PDB file of C-alpha atoms in Angstrom:
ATOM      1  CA  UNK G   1     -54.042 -57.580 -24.701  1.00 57.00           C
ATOM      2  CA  UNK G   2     -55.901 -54.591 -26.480  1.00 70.00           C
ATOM      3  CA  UNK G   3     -57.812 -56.744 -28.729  1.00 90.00           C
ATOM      4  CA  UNK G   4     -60.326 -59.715 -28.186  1.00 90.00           C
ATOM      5  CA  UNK G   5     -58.319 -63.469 -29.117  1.00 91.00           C
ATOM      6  CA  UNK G   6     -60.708 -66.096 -28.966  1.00 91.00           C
ATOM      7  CA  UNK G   7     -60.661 -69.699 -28.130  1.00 90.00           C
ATOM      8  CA  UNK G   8     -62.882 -72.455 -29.318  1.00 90.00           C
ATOM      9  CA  UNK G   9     -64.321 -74.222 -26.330  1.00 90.00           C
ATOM     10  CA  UNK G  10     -63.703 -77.964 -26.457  1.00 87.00           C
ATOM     11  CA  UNK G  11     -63.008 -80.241 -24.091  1.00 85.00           C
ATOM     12  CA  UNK G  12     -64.500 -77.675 -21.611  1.00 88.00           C
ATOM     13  CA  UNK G  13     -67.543 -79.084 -19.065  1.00 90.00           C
ATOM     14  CA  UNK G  14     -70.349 -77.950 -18.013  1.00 92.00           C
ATOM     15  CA  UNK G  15     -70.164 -75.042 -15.681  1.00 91.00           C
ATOM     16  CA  UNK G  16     -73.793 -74.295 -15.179  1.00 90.00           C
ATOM     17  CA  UNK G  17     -74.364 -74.364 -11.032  1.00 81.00           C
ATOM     18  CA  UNK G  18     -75.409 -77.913  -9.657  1.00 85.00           C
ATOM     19  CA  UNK G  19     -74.683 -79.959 -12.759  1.00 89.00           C
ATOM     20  CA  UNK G  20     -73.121 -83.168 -12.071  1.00 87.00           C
ATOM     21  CA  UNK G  21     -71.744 -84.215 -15.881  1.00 89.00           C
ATOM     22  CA  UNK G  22     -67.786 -84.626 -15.991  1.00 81.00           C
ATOM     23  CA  UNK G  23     -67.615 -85.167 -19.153  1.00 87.00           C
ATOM     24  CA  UNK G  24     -65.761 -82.625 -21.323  1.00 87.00           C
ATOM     25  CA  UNK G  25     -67.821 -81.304 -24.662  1.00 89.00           C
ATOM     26  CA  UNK G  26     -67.139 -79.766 -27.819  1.00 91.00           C
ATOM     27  CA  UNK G  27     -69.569 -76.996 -27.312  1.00 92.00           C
ATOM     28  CA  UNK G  28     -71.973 -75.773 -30.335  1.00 92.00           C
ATOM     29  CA  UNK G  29     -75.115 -73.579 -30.593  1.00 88.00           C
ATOM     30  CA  UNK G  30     -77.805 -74.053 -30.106  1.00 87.00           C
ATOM     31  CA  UNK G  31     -79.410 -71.884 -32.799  1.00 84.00           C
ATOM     32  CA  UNK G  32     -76.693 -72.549 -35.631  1.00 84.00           C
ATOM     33  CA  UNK G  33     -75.127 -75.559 -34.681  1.00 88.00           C
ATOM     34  CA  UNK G  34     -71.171 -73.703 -35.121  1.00 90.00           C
ATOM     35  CA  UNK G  35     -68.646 -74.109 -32.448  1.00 91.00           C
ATOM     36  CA  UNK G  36     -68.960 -71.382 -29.568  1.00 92.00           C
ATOM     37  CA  UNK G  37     -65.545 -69.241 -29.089  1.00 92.00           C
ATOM     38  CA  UNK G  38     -64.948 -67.373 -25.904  1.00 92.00           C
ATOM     39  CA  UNK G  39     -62.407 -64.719 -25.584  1.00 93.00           C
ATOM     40  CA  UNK G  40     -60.146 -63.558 -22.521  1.00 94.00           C
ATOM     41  CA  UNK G  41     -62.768 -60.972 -21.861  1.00 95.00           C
ATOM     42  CA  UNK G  42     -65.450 -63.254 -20.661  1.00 93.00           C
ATOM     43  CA  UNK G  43     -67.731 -61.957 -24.133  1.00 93.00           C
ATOM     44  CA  UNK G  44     -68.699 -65.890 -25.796  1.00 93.00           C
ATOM     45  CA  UNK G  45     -69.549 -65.959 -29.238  1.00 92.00           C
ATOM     46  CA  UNK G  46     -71.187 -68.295 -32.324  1.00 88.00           C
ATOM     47  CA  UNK G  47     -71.590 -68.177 -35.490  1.00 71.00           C
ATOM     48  CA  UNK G  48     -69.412 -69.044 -38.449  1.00 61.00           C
ATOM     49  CA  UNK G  49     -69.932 -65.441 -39.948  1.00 64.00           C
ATOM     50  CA  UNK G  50     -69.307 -62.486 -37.309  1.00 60.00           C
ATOM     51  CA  UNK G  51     -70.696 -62.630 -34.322  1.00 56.00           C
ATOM     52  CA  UNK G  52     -74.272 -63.802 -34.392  1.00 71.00           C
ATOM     53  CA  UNK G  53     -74.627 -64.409 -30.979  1.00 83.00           C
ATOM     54  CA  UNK G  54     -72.457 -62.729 -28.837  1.00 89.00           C
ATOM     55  CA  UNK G  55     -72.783 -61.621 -25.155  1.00 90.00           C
ATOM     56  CA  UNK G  56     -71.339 -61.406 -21.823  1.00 93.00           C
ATOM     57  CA  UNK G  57     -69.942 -64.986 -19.959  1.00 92.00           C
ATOM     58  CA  UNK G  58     -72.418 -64.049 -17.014  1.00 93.00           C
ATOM     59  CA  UNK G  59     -75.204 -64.094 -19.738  1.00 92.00           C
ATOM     60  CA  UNK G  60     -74.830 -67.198 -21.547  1.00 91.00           C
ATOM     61  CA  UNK G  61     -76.993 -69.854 -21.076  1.00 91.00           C
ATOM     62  CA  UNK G  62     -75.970 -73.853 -20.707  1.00 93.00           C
ATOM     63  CA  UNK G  63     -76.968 -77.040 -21.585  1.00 94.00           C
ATOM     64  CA  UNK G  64     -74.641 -80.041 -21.914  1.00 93.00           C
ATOM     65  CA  UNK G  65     -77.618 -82.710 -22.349  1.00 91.00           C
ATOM     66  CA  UNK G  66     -77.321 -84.005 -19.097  1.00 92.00           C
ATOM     67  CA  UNK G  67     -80.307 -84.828 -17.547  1.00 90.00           C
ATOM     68  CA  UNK G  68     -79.869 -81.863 -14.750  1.00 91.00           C
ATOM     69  CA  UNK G  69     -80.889 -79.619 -17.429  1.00 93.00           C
ATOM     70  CA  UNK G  70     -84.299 -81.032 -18.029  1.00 92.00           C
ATOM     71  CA  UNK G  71     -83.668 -79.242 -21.692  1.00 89.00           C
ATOM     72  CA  UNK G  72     -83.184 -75.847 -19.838  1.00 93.00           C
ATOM     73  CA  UNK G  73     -80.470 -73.600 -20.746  1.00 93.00           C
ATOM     74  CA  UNK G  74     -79.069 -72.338 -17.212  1.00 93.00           C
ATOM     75  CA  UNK G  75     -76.467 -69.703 -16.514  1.00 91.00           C
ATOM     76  CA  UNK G  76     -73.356 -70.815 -15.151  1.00 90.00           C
ATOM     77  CA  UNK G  77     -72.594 -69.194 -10.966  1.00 90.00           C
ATOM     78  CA  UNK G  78     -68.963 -67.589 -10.934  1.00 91.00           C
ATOM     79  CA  UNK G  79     -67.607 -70.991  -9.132  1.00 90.00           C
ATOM     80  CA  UNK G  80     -69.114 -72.967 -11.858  1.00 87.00           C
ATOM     81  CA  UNK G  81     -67.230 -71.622 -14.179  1.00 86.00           C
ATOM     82  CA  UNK G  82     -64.253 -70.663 -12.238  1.00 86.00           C
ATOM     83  CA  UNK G  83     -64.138 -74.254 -11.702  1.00 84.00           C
ATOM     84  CA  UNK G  84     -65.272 -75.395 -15.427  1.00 85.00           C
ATOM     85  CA  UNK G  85     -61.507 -72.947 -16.614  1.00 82.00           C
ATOM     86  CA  UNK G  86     -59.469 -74.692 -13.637  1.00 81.00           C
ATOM     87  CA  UNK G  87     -60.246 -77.979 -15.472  1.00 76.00           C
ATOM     88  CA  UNK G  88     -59.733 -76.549 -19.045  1.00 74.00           C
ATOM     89  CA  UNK G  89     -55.813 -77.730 -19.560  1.00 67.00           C
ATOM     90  CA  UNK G  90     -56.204 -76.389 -23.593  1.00 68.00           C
ATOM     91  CA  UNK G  91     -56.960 -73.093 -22.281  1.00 76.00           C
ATOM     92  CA  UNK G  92     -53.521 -72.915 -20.201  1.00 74.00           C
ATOM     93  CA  UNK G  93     -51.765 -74.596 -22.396  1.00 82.00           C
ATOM     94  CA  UNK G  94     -52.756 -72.779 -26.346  1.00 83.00           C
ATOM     95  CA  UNK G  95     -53.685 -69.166 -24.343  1.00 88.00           C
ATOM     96  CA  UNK G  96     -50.911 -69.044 -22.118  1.00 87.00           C
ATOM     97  CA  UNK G  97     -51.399 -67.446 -18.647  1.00 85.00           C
ATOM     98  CA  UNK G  98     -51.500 -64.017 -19.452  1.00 89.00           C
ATOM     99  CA  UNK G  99     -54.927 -64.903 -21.391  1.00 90.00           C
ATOM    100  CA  UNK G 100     -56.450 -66.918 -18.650  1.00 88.00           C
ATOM    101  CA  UNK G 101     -55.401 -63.802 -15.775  1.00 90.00           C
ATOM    102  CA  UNK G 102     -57.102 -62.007 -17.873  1.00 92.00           C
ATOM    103  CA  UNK G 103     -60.238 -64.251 -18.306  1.00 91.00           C
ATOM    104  CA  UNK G 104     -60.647 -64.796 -14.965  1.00 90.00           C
ATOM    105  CA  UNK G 105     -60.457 -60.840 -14.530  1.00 93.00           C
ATOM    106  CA  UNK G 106     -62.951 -60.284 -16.718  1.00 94.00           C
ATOM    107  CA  UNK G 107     -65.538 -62.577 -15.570  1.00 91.00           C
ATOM    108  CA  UNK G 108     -64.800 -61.095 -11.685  1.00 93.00           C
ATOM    109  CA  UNK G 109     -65.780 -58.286 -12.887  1.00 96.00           C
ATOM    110  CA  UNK G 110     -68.880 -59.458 -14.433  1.00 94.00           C
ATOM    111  CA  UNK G 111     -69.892 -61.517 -11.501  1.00 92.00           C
ATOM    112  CA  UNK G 112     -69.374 -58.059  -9.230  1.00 90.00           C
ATOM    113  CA  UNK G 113     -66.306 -59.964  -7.691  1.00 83.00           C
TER     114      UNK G 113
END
C-alpha cells in the first residue's frame, strides 16, 4: 500500500498496559471530541479537518474511562495493543489482511520489535 488508508476505531478496547475494561468503545478525542482514525502504518489521527492531532501508535495516549486510568492518559505496551487488534473483528473484516500485516508491521517497528 503506498498511501496511508485509515480506519475509524470503534468497537476497539482499551489497549493501554494493565487495564482491565472489556468493553469495546467508539473512540473520540479528547481535545475535539471527533472520532480517532488509525491507519495501517501505526500513525493515529483526529480531527474532522486534516490531521490535527496526528502521531505515531507508540505515542498516543489512552483513556477509556475506566477507573484504571485514574483520568490519566497512558500509552498502550506493544502486547496491549497487539492484543487490543487481535480482538478488533472490523479491522479484519473492512481492511482485509493485507492492511492488518501491515499494521502490525508498522507498530513492530515502532515498538523496536
Amino acid at each position: 500500500m503506498s498511501k496511508n488508508v485509515w480506519v475509524k476505531l470503534k468497537e476497539f478496547k482499551c489497549p493501554s498496559k494493565h487495564c482491565t475494561s472489556k468493553k469495546p468503545l467508539k473512540w473520540r478525542c479528547a481535545k475535539d471530541d471527533h472520532s480517532v482514525y488509525l491507519s495501517q502504518r501505526g500513525i493515529i489521527k483526529c480531527g474532522s479537518k486534516g490531521d490535527q492531532h496526528r502521531g505515531d501508535l507508540s505515542r498516543w495516549g489512552w483513556n477509556c474511562g475506566s477507573e484504571y486510568h485514574k483520568g490519566k492518559f497512558n500509552r498502550a505496551d506493544f502486547e496491549g495493543f497487539t492484543f487490543a487488534v487481535s480482538q478488533a473483528v472490523q479491522l479484519m473484516d473492512k481492511m482485509g489482511s493485507q492492511w492488518v500485516q501491515e499494521l502490525m508491521g508498522s507498530i513492530g517497528k515502532q515498538y523496536e520489535r
